[in-house]
Short mmCIF file of C-alpha atoms in Angstrom, two decimals:
data_model
loop_
_atom_site.label_atom_id
_atom_site.label_comp_id
_atom_site.label_asym_id
_atom_site.label_seq_id
_atom_site.Cartn_x
_atom_site.Cartn_y
_atom_site.Cartn_z
CA UNK A 454 58.55 5.32 -31.67
CA UNK A 455 58.50 8.21 -29.83
CA UNK A 456 55.00 8.74 -26.71
CA UNK A 457 52.29 11.61 -27.42
CA UNK A 458 53.20 13.96 -24.49
CA UNK A 459 50.10 15.98 -25.26
CA UNK A 460 47.95 13.15 -23.20
CA UNK A 461 49.55 13.36 -20.51
CA UNK A 462 49.51 17.11 -20.40
CA UNK A 463 45.93 17.81 -21.36
CA UNK A 464 45.53 15.19 -18.23
CA UNK A 465 48.05 17.32 -16.20
CA UNK A 466 46.46 21.01 -16.57
CA UNK A 467 42.58 19.31 -16.27
CA UNK A 468 44.04 17.92 -13.02
CA UNK A 469 45.64 21.24 -11.87
CA UNK A 470 42.14 23.90 -12.97
CA UNK A 471 40.18 20.83 -10.87
CA UNK A 472 42.17 20.79 -7.46
CA UNK A 473 43.03 24.40 -7.64
CA UNK A 474 39.03 25.41 -8.63
CA UNK A 475 38.54 22.77 -5.26
CA UNK A 476 41.14 24.03 -3.07
CA UNK A 477 39.49 28.53 -3.93
CA UNK A 478 36.28 27.17 -3.22
CA UNK A 479 37.08 25.79 0.03
CA UNK A 480 39.48 29.06 0.92
CA UNK A 481 35.96 30.72 0.74
CA UNK A 482 33.38 28.06 2.23
CA UNK A 483 35.59 25.81 5.48
CA UNK A 484 34.97 27.72 8.26
CA UNK A 485 37.84 29.31 10.40
CA UNK A 486 38.71 32.18 7.26
CA UNK A 487 41.91 30.15 5.98
CA UNK A 488 42.32 32.90 3.69
CA UNK A 489 41.90 34.98 6.82
CA UNK A 490 45.87 36.79 7.03
CA UNK A 491 45.00 37.76 2.81
CA UNK A 492 41.57 39.53 3.41
CA UNK A 493 41.58 41.12 7.30
CA UNK A 494 46.08 41.12 7.69
CA UNK A 495 47.27 41.69 4.15
CA UNK A 496 44.99 44.37 2.84
CA UNK A 497 45.16 45.98 6.66
CA UNK A 498 48.91 47.02 5.94
CA UNK A 499 48.32 47.67 2.45
CA UNK A 500 46.13 49.90 3.04
CA UNK A 501 48.10 51.35 6.08
CA UNK A 502 50.71 52.19 3.30
CA UNK A 503 48.67 53.54 0.74
CA UNK A 504 46.09 55.97 2.80
CA UNK A 505 49.11 57.60 5.28
CA UNK A 506 51.93 55.88 2.95
CA UNK A 507 53.17 53.47 5.81
CA UNK A 508 54.48 50.82 5.40
CA UNK A 509 55.71 47.57 7.54
CA UNK A 510 58.87 46.81 6.68
CA UNK A 511 59.62 50.03 5.54
CA UNK A 512 58.59 52.66 8.34
CA UNK A 513 57.63 50.30 10.86
CA UNK A 514 59.03 46.73 12.38
CA UNK A 515 57.78 43.60 10.78
CA UNK A 516 56.66 39.50 11.40
CA UNK A 517 57.83 39.08 7.55
CA UNK A 518 61.10 40.18 5.59
CA UNK A 519 60.94 42.43 3.35
CA UNK A 520 59.65 41.36 0.13
CA UNK A 521 56.42 39.50 1.36
CA UNK A 522 54.94 43.20 0.73
CA UNK A 523 55.39 42.31 -2.47
CA UNK A 524 53.20 39.24 -3.58
CA UNK A 525 50.51 41.44 -0.48
CA UNK A 526 50.80 44.84 -2.96
CA UNK A 527 50.66 42.79 -6.13
CA UNK A 528 47.39 41.21 -4.87
CA UNK A 529 45.85 44.17 -4.30
CA UNK A 530 45.89 45.82 -8.00
CA UNK A 531 42.56 45.53 -9.01
CA UNK A 532 42.13 47.36 -5.08
CA UNK A 533 41.83 46.35 -1.44
CA UNK A 534 38.19 44.88 -1.41
CA UNK A 535 39.51 42.74 -3.68
CA UNK A 536 42.74 41.16 -2.35
CA UNK A 537 41.45 38.11 -1.91
CA UNK A 538 40.55 36.79 -5.96
CA UNK A 539 43.79 39.09 -6.92
CA UNK A 540 45.56 36.67 -3.88
CA UNK A 541 43.88 32.82 -5.02
CA UNK A 542 44.58 34.36 -8.75
CA UNK A 543 49.05 34.99 -8.52
CA UNK A 544 49.20 31.92 -6.12
CA UNK A 545 47.05 29.71 -8.96
CA UNK A 546 50.07 31.44 -11.79
CA UNK A 547 52.32 30.65 -9.80
CA UNK A 548 52.16 27.32 -9.24
CA UNK A 549 51.70 27.30 -13.14
CA UNK A 550 54.85 28.67 -13.14
CA UNK A 551 56.47 26.08 -10.91
CA UNK A 552 54.81 23.20 -12.38
CA UNK A 553 56.41 24.06 -16.32
CA UNK A 554 59.52 24.25 -14.38
CA UNK A 555 59.87 21.28 -12.72
CA UNK A 556 57.82 19.23 -15.69
CA UNK A 557 60.85 17.58 -17.04
CA UNK A 558 61.55 15.68 -13.86
CA UNK A 559 60.28 12.45 -13.38
CA UNK A 560 61.04 9.77 -10.73
CA UNK A 561 60.29 5.47 -11.76
CA UNK A 562 58.70 7.25 -15.27
CA UNK A 563 56.39 9.66 -13.13
CA UNK A 564 56.25 13.46 -13.24
CA UNK A 565 56.63 14.38 -9.93
CA UNK A 566 54.44 17.28 -10.14
CA UNK A 567 51.96 15.11 -9.83
CA UNK A 568 52.96 14.31 -6.19
CA UNK A 569 53.58 18.18 -6.30
CA UNK A 570 49.73 18.52 -7.21
CA UNK A 571 48.64 15.29 -5.15
CA UNK A 572 49.91 17.39 -1.94
CA UNK A 573 48.54 20.07 -2.12
CA UNK A 574 45.20 18.64 -2.97
CA UNK A 575 45.41 17.02 1.05
CA UNK A 576 47.26 20.18 2.20
CA UNK A 577 43.68 21.78 1.08
CA UNK A 578 43.23 25.42 1.41
CA UNK A 579 46.69 27.01 3.80
CA UNK A 580 48.20 25.70 0.60
CA UNK A 581 46.68 29.00 -0.96
CA UNK A 582 46.04 31.50 1.97
CA UNK A 583 49.44 32.50 3.09
CA UNK A 584 52.82 34.29 2.48
CA UNK A 585 54.49 30.48 2.48
CA UNK A 586 52.77 29.75 -0.94
CA UNK A 587 55.24 32.81 -2.72
CA UNK A 588 57.77 31.29 -0.73
CA UNK A 589 57.67 28.17 -1.15
CA UNK A 590 57.27 28.16 -4.84
CA UNK A 591 59.80 30.27 -5.44
CA UNK A 592 62.16 27.77 -3.53
CA UNK A 593 61.26 25.00 -5.85
CA UNK A 594 61.55 26.73 -9.24
CA UNK A 595 65.29 27.07 -7.16
CA UNK A 596 65.38 23.81 -7.69
CA UNK A 597 64.93 23.24 -10.90
CA UNK A 598 68.92 24.75 -11.26
CA UNK A 599 70.70 23.17 -8.03
CA UNK A 600 72.64 20.60 -10.33
CA UNK A 601 74.02 22.69 -12.95
CA UNK A 602 73.82 26.17 -12.13
CA UNK A 603 73.82 26.26 -8.51
CA UNK A 604 74.88 29.77 -8.23
CA UNK A 605 71.49 30.86 -9.65
CA UNK A 606 69.40 28.57 -7.40
CA UNK A 607 71.40 29.47 -4.18
CA UNK A 608 70.53 33.74 -5.33
CA UNK A 609 66.44 31.91 -6.41
CA UNK A 610 66.51 30.94 -2.80
CA UNK A 611 68.12 33.79 -1.31
CA UNK A 612 64.70 35.71 -3.19
CA UNK A 613 62.89 33.07 -1.38
CA UNK A 614 64.26 33.48 1.86
CA UNK A 615 63.39 37.70 2.01
CA UNK A 616 59.74 36.93 1.33
CA UNK A 617 59.79 34.13 3.90
CA UNK A 618 63.27 33.11 5.94
CA UNK A 619 63.10 29.27 6.44
CA UNK A 620 64.15 28.91 2.57
CA UNK A 621 67.86 30.59 4.03
CA UNK A 622 68.03 27.21 4.84
CA UNK A 623 68.25 25.58 1.00
CA UNK A 624 71.23 28.25 1.32
CA UNK A 625 73.08 26.48 3.71
CA UNK A 626 72.94 23.33 2.50
CA UNK A 627 74.10 24.84 -0.54
CA UNK A 628 77.55 26.21 0.83
CA UNK A 629 77.64 23.29 3.40
CA UNK A 630 78.08 20.79 0.12
CA UNK A 631 78.70 22.68 -3.18
CA UNK A 632 82.46 22.72 -1.98
CA UNK A 633 83.80 23.47 -5.74
CA UNK A 634 81.64 25.70 -6.13
CA UNK A 635 81.13 27.55 -3.32
CA UNK A 636 81.97 30.84 -5.05
CA UNK A 637 79.62 30.47 -7.27
CA UNK A 638 76.62 29.95 -4.20
CA UNK A 639 78.09 32.31 -1.82
CA UNK A 640 78.11 35.10 -4.69
CA UNK A 641 74.18 34.06 -6.06
CA UNK A 642 73.02 34.58 -2.81
CA UNK A 643 74.78 37.85 -1.98
CA UNK A 644 74.01 39.59 -5.03
CA UNK A 645 70.21 39.15 -4.67
CA UNK A 646 70.95 40.01 -0.74
CA UNK A 647 72.69 42.95 -1.75
CA UNK A 648 70.16 44.51 -4.71
CA UNK A 649 67.23 43.94 -1.45
CA UNK A 650 69.26 46.08 1.50
CA UNK A 651 69.42 48.95 -1.59
CA UNK A 652 66.18 48.86 -2.74
CA UNK A 653 65.02 49.22 1.19
CA UNK A 654 67.22 51.58 1.73
CA UNK A 655 67.16 54.12 -1.22
CA UNK A 656 63.10 53.81 -0.01
CA UNK A 657 63.75 54.86 3.85
CA UNK A 658 63.59 51.12 5.77
CA UNK A 659 67.34 50.15 6.67
CA UNK A 660 66.10 51.04 10.17
CA UNK A 661 64.04 48.34 10.23
CA UNK A 662 65.52 46.01 7.39
CA UNK A 663 65.89 43.21 10.39
CA UNK A 664 62.87 43.87 12.35
CA UNK A 665 61.53 40.17 11.35
CA UNK A 666 63.98 38.02 13.35
CA UNK A 667 63.63 40.31 17.26
CA UNK A 668 59.69 39.87 16.10
CA UNK A 669 59.87 36.58 16.16
CA UNK A 670 61.79 36.37 19.44
CA UNK A 671 58.36 36.95 21.82
CA UNK A 672 56.18 34.01 21.33
CA UNK A 673 54.78 31.20 22.66
CA UNK A 674 54.19 27.86 22.77
CA UNK A 675 51.51 28.10 19.86
CA UNK A 676 48.70 25.27 19.80
CA UNK A 677 49.88 23.72 16.46
CA UNK A 678 53.89 23.08 17.71
CA UNK A 679 55.27 19.49 18.65
CA UNK A 680 56.65 21.22 21.26
CA UNK A 681 52.80 22.28 22.82
CA UNK A 682 51.39 19.05 22.25
CA UNK A 683 51.39 17.95 25.95
CA UNK A 684 50.36 21.26 27.03
CA UNK A 685 47.31 20.14 25.46
CA UNK A 686 46.77 17.11 26.51
CA UNK A 687 46.97 18.38 30.10
CA UNK A 688 44.13 21.71 28.90
CA UNK A 689 41.49 18.67 27.82
CA UNK A 690 42.04 16.38 30.82
CA UNK A 691 41.75 19.82 33.24
CA UNK A 692 45.30 20.35 34.65
CA UNK A 693 44.97 23.37 36.63
CA UNK A 694 46.91 26.36 34.62
CA UNK A 695 47.35 24.83 31.30
CA UNK A 696 44.55 26.24 29.03
CA UNK A 697 44.90 27.70 25.44
CA UNK A 698 44.16 31.35 25.24
CA UNK A 699 45.05 34.10 22.72
CA UNK A 700 47.98 36.54 22.15
CA UNK A 701 46.51 39.55 21.58
CA UNK A 702 50.13 41.48 20.49
CA UNK A 703 51.52 38.43 18.35
CA UNK A 704 47.56 37.36 17.48
CA UNK A 705 48.20 33.82 17.55
CA UNK A 706 46.32 31.04 20.10
CA UNK A 707 49.14 29.87 22.14
CA UNK A 708 50.01 27.48 25.99
CA UNK A 709 50.25 27.78 28.86
CA UNK A 710 51.18 25.71 31.30
CA UNK A 711 54.05 25.15 34.13
CA UNK A 712 57.25 24.71 32.10
CA UNK A 713 56.07 26.24 29.18
CA UNK A 714 58.19 29.49 29.62
CA UNK A 715 61.56 27.23 29.80
CA UNK A 716 60.57 25.25 27.23
CA UNK A 717 59.33 28.17 24.99
CA UNK A 718 62.95 29.40 24.94
CA UNK A 719 64.48 25.94 24.84
CA UNK A 720 62.95 25.70 21.38
CA UNK A 721 65.55 27.44 19.44
CA UNK A 722 69.24 26.38 20.68
CA UNK A 723 67.44 22.89 20.09
CA UNK A 724 66.57 23.69 17.62
CA UNK A 725 70.18 24.78 16.81
CA UNK A 726 71.83 21.45 18.37
CA UNK A 727 69.50 19.16 15.29
CA UNK A 728 70.73 21.67 12.86
CA UNK A 729 74.97 21.21 13.80
CA UNK A 730 74.09 17.04 14.36
CA UNK A 731 73.10 17.49 10.51
CA UNK A 732 75.61 20.29 9.71
CA UNK A 733 78.47 17.28 11.20
CA UNK A 734 76.48 14.25 10.04
CA UNK A 735 76.50 15.35 6.48
CA UNK A 736 80.22 16.10 5.84
CA UNK A 737 81.30 13.26 7.37
CA UNK A 738 78.77 11.36 4.91
CA UNK A 739 80.63 12.82 1.80
CA UNK A 740 84.03 12.50 3.45
CA UNK A 741 83.25 8.92 3.39
CA UNK A 742 82.37 8.94 0.13
CA UNK A 743 78.36 9.21 0.43
CA UNK A 744 77.76 11.28 -3.03
CA UNK A 745 77.11 15.41 -3.09
CA UNK A 746 73.84 15.62 -4.55
CA UNK A 747 72.57 13.04 -2.63
CA UNK A 748 73.76 13.77 1.13
CA UNK A 749 72.02 17.75 0.05
CA UNK A 750 67.38 16.45 -0.37
CA UNK A 751 68.80 14.78 2.95
CA UNK A 752 70.30 17.21 4.94
CA UNK A 753 68.06 20.01 3.23
CA UNK A 754 64.88 18.15 4.79
CA UNK A 755 67.03 17.93 7.95
CA UNK A 756 66.77 21.38 8.03
CA UNK A 757 63.30 21.81 7.24
CA UNK A 758 61.89 19.46 9.68
CA UNK A 759 64.38 20.59 12.36
CA UNK A 760 62.72 24.26 11.69
CA UNK A 761 59.09 22.72 11.94
CA UNK A 762 59.36 20.01 14.79
CA UNK A 763 61.61 22.42 17.32
CA UNK A 764 59.88 25.48 16.24
CA UNK A 765 57.64 26.60 19.34
CA UNK A 766 54.81 28.96 16.67
CA UNK A 767 54.10 25.46 13.93
CA UNK A 768 51.56 27.21 12.37
CA UNK A 769 49.62 25.16 9.45
CA UNK A 770 51.11 26.60 6.57
CA UNK A 771 54.86 25.39 7.62
CA UNK A 772 53.99 21.58 6.65
CA UNK A 773 54.06 23.35 2.92
CA UNK A 774 58.00 23.94 3.51
CA UNK A 775 58.08 19.97 3.07
CA UNK A 776 57.67 19.90 -0.56
CA UNK A 777 60.77 21.57 -1.30
CA UNK A 778 63.35 19.31 -0.06
CA UNK A 779 61.34 16.02 -1.06
CA UNK A 780 61.22 17.44 -4.52
CA UNK A 781 64.59 17.94 -4.50
CA UNK A 782 64.63 14.11 -2.99
CA UNK A 783 63.28 13.15 -5.91
CA UNK A 784 64.82 14.49 -9.08
CA UNK A 785 68.45 14.06 -8.07
CA UNK A 786 68.93 10.04 -9.45
CA UNK A 787 66.92 7.52 -9.25
CA UNK A 788 69.13 6.43 -6.33
CA UNK A 789 67.91 9.49 -3.82
CA UNK A 790 64.54 9.02 -5.58
CA UNK A 791 64.14 5.44 -3.94
CA UNK A 792 65.49 6.61 -0.28
CA UNK A 793 62.54 9.81 -0.09
CA UNK A 794 59.72 7.06 -2.10
CA UNK A 795 58.64 6.73 1.49
CA UNK A 796 59.44 9.96 3.15
CA UNK A 797 57.12 11.42 -0.56
CA UNK A 798 54.36 8.96 0.71
CA UNK A 799 54.31 10.25 4.80
CA UNK A 800 53.90 13.77 3.09
CA UNK A 801 50.35 13.35 2.07
CA UNK A 802 48.46 11.84 5.27
CA UNK A 803 51.12 14.19 7.30
CA UNK A 804 49.33 16.98 4.85
CA UNK A 805 45.68 15.60 5.20
CA UNK A 806 45.28 15.65 9.15
CA UNK A 807 47.31 18.78 8.40
CA UNK A 808 44.17 20.27 7.03
CA UNK A 809 41.76 18.43 9.48
CA UNK A 810 43.53 20.90 12.12
CA UNK A 811 43.22 23.66 9.91
CA UNK A 812 41.15 24.90 8.66
CA UNK A 813 38.20 21.91 9.30
CA UNK A 814 38.25 21.71 12.74
CA UNK A 815 40.36 24.32 14.22
CA UNK A 816 37.00 25.29 16.41
CA UNK A 817 37.19 21.89 18.04
CA UNK A 818 41.47 22.93 18.74
CA UNK A 819 40.67 25.18 20.26
CA UNK A 820 38.63 23.81 22.56
CA UNK A 821 40.91 20.61 23.08
CA UNK A 822 38.23 18.06 22.65
CA UNK A 823 40.22 14.84 21.95
CA UNK A 824 39.44 13.07 18.53
CA UNK A 825 41.14 16.28 16.44
CA UNK A 826 43.79 16.53 19.17
CA UNK A 827 45.04 12.87 18.71
CA UNK A 828 44.40 13.57 14.83
CA UNK A 829 47.01 16.64 15.85
CA UNK A 830 49.05 14.78 17.64
CA UNK A 831 50.13 12.26 15.08
CA UNK A 832 50.07 14.99 12.53
CA UNK A 833 53.21 15.77 15.26
CA UNK A 834 55.01 12.44 15.52
CA UNK A 835 55.10 11.83 11.57
CA UNK A 836 57.32 15.07 11.81
CA UNK A 837 59.63 14.36 14.42
CA UNK A 838 59.21 10.76 12.39
CA UNK A 839 60.91 12.82 9.25
CA UNK A 840 63.60 14.35 11.23
CA UNK A 841 64.26 10.97 13.17
CA UNK A 842 64.83 9.46 9.46
CA UNK A 843 66.84 12.24 7.99
CA UNK A 844 69.36 11.44 10.88
CA UNK A 845 68.70 7.76 10.50
CA UNK A 846 69.96 8.28 6.59
CA UNK A 847 72.90 10.33 7.23
CA UNK A 848 74.14 8.17 10.16
CA UNK A 849 73.71 4.86 7.92
CA UNK A 850 75.49 6.97 4.94
CA UNK A 851 78.73 7.98 7.56
CA UNK A 852 78.22 3.90 8.35
CA UNK A 853 78.75 2.85 5.23
CA UNK A 854 80.52 5.15 3.71
CA UNK A 855 78.59 4.71 -0.08
CA UNK A 856 75.82 4.65 -0.63
CA UNK A 857 73.64 1.37 0.95
CA UNK A 858 72.91 -1.30 -2.53
CA UNK A 859 69.57 -1.22 -1.62
CA UNK A 860 69.77 2.48 -2.59
CA UNK A 861 72.33 1.70 -6.32
CA UNK A 862 70.70 2.38 -9.88
CA UNK A 863 70.19 -0.66 -11.33
CA UNK A 864 71.94 -0.03 -14.55
CA UNK A 865 75.62 0.63 -15.26
CA UNK A 866 78.46 2.14 -14.65
CA UNK A 867 77.43 3.65 -17.79
CA UNK A 868 74.53 5.46 -16.17
CA UNK A 869 75.52 6.18 -12.81
CA UNK A 870 78.31 7.95 -14.49
CA UNK A 871 76.08 9.82 -16.43
CA UNK A 872 73.81 10.24 -13.38
CA UNK A 873 76.26 11.86 -11.85
CA UNK A 874 76.77 14.16 -14.51
CA UNK A 875 73.28 15.12 -14.67
CA UNK A 876 72.60 15.64 -10.77
CA UNK A 877 75.96 17.82 -9.91
CA UNK A 878 77.59 14.85 -7.78
#
């Protein structure tokens, strides 16, 4: 007898509304302006465009790819004075779309969107208050197409990448591992990119189309970055030269101290090395018999973890990026879900620790209070631990040649063949 789905649907709708109502309220009442980027910076950019027809990314260099202006403009349709309300409404709508798209996916009989809702609650208001929310939501929609329509998935990931760069790493995963449909993947990504470039050129923005790349190069070590953690503790211990300061040009809090310039300069090469190692391990795992569909989310998580753990920036909203490879891993078949279960669990305390750091007690981070530095250090250690976990899993896949026995589905060969077909292995 088929189970009535409506009780679960109603329960989820109520939970979704309650979580987003709480997050909305927190953006308005907690200190340190968790939606300040929207109501101050995004608003200023849109007002400048309306008042003087001077648009960032088109008439001047910009820190974001050009599609990031679209949600900002959409949020201001009711007037720039109400951009905060418009933004929150847009984010809730995007999250509802993600839930509708991912609703059919389960792991161990539980719908994956329940985990994502818990993750949003743990992450707090920063899960709504930045443009990263848009890129993450779009990328989650793309995950639903990875198995059956990788070209569509690549196109969706590329749309997300033109909002915030990081989802380009997800396209990279498909290019590396979807051998039989690589042309389809590349075509999807190039089609979206060509359309974005064409529209941007028609609006006169060709000179600044890729300005977001250069805008990031001047950054130092931002205080939330794992690489900055030793300098925060040095500042707390009053080591001469170690301090937290505000960069007026880039509008971020950074650390100073002996060697910070060298560490900041080495962060990008370190990230590149980690990514190359991940690609090599993933390809070796596939060559020795590991299923591509199960290697893919591990490689995606490695890419995202590398972008966060070795980054000199480390903004709190970056933690939201983890949701995409984790959901990918949970929906990629039972064996993959078993593998990703501990990671999915670890993401919840990581997200909550991030919420404590920002916005809850960010003023105490700036004051290098030891107790909140412990919180931040634990969060950063979890980021590094996730990166190490991905490397270990890929090494085991290479060593074993096939999936470890503990990760295999408990059902018989017929179910295994069905799962491989369903998930695009």
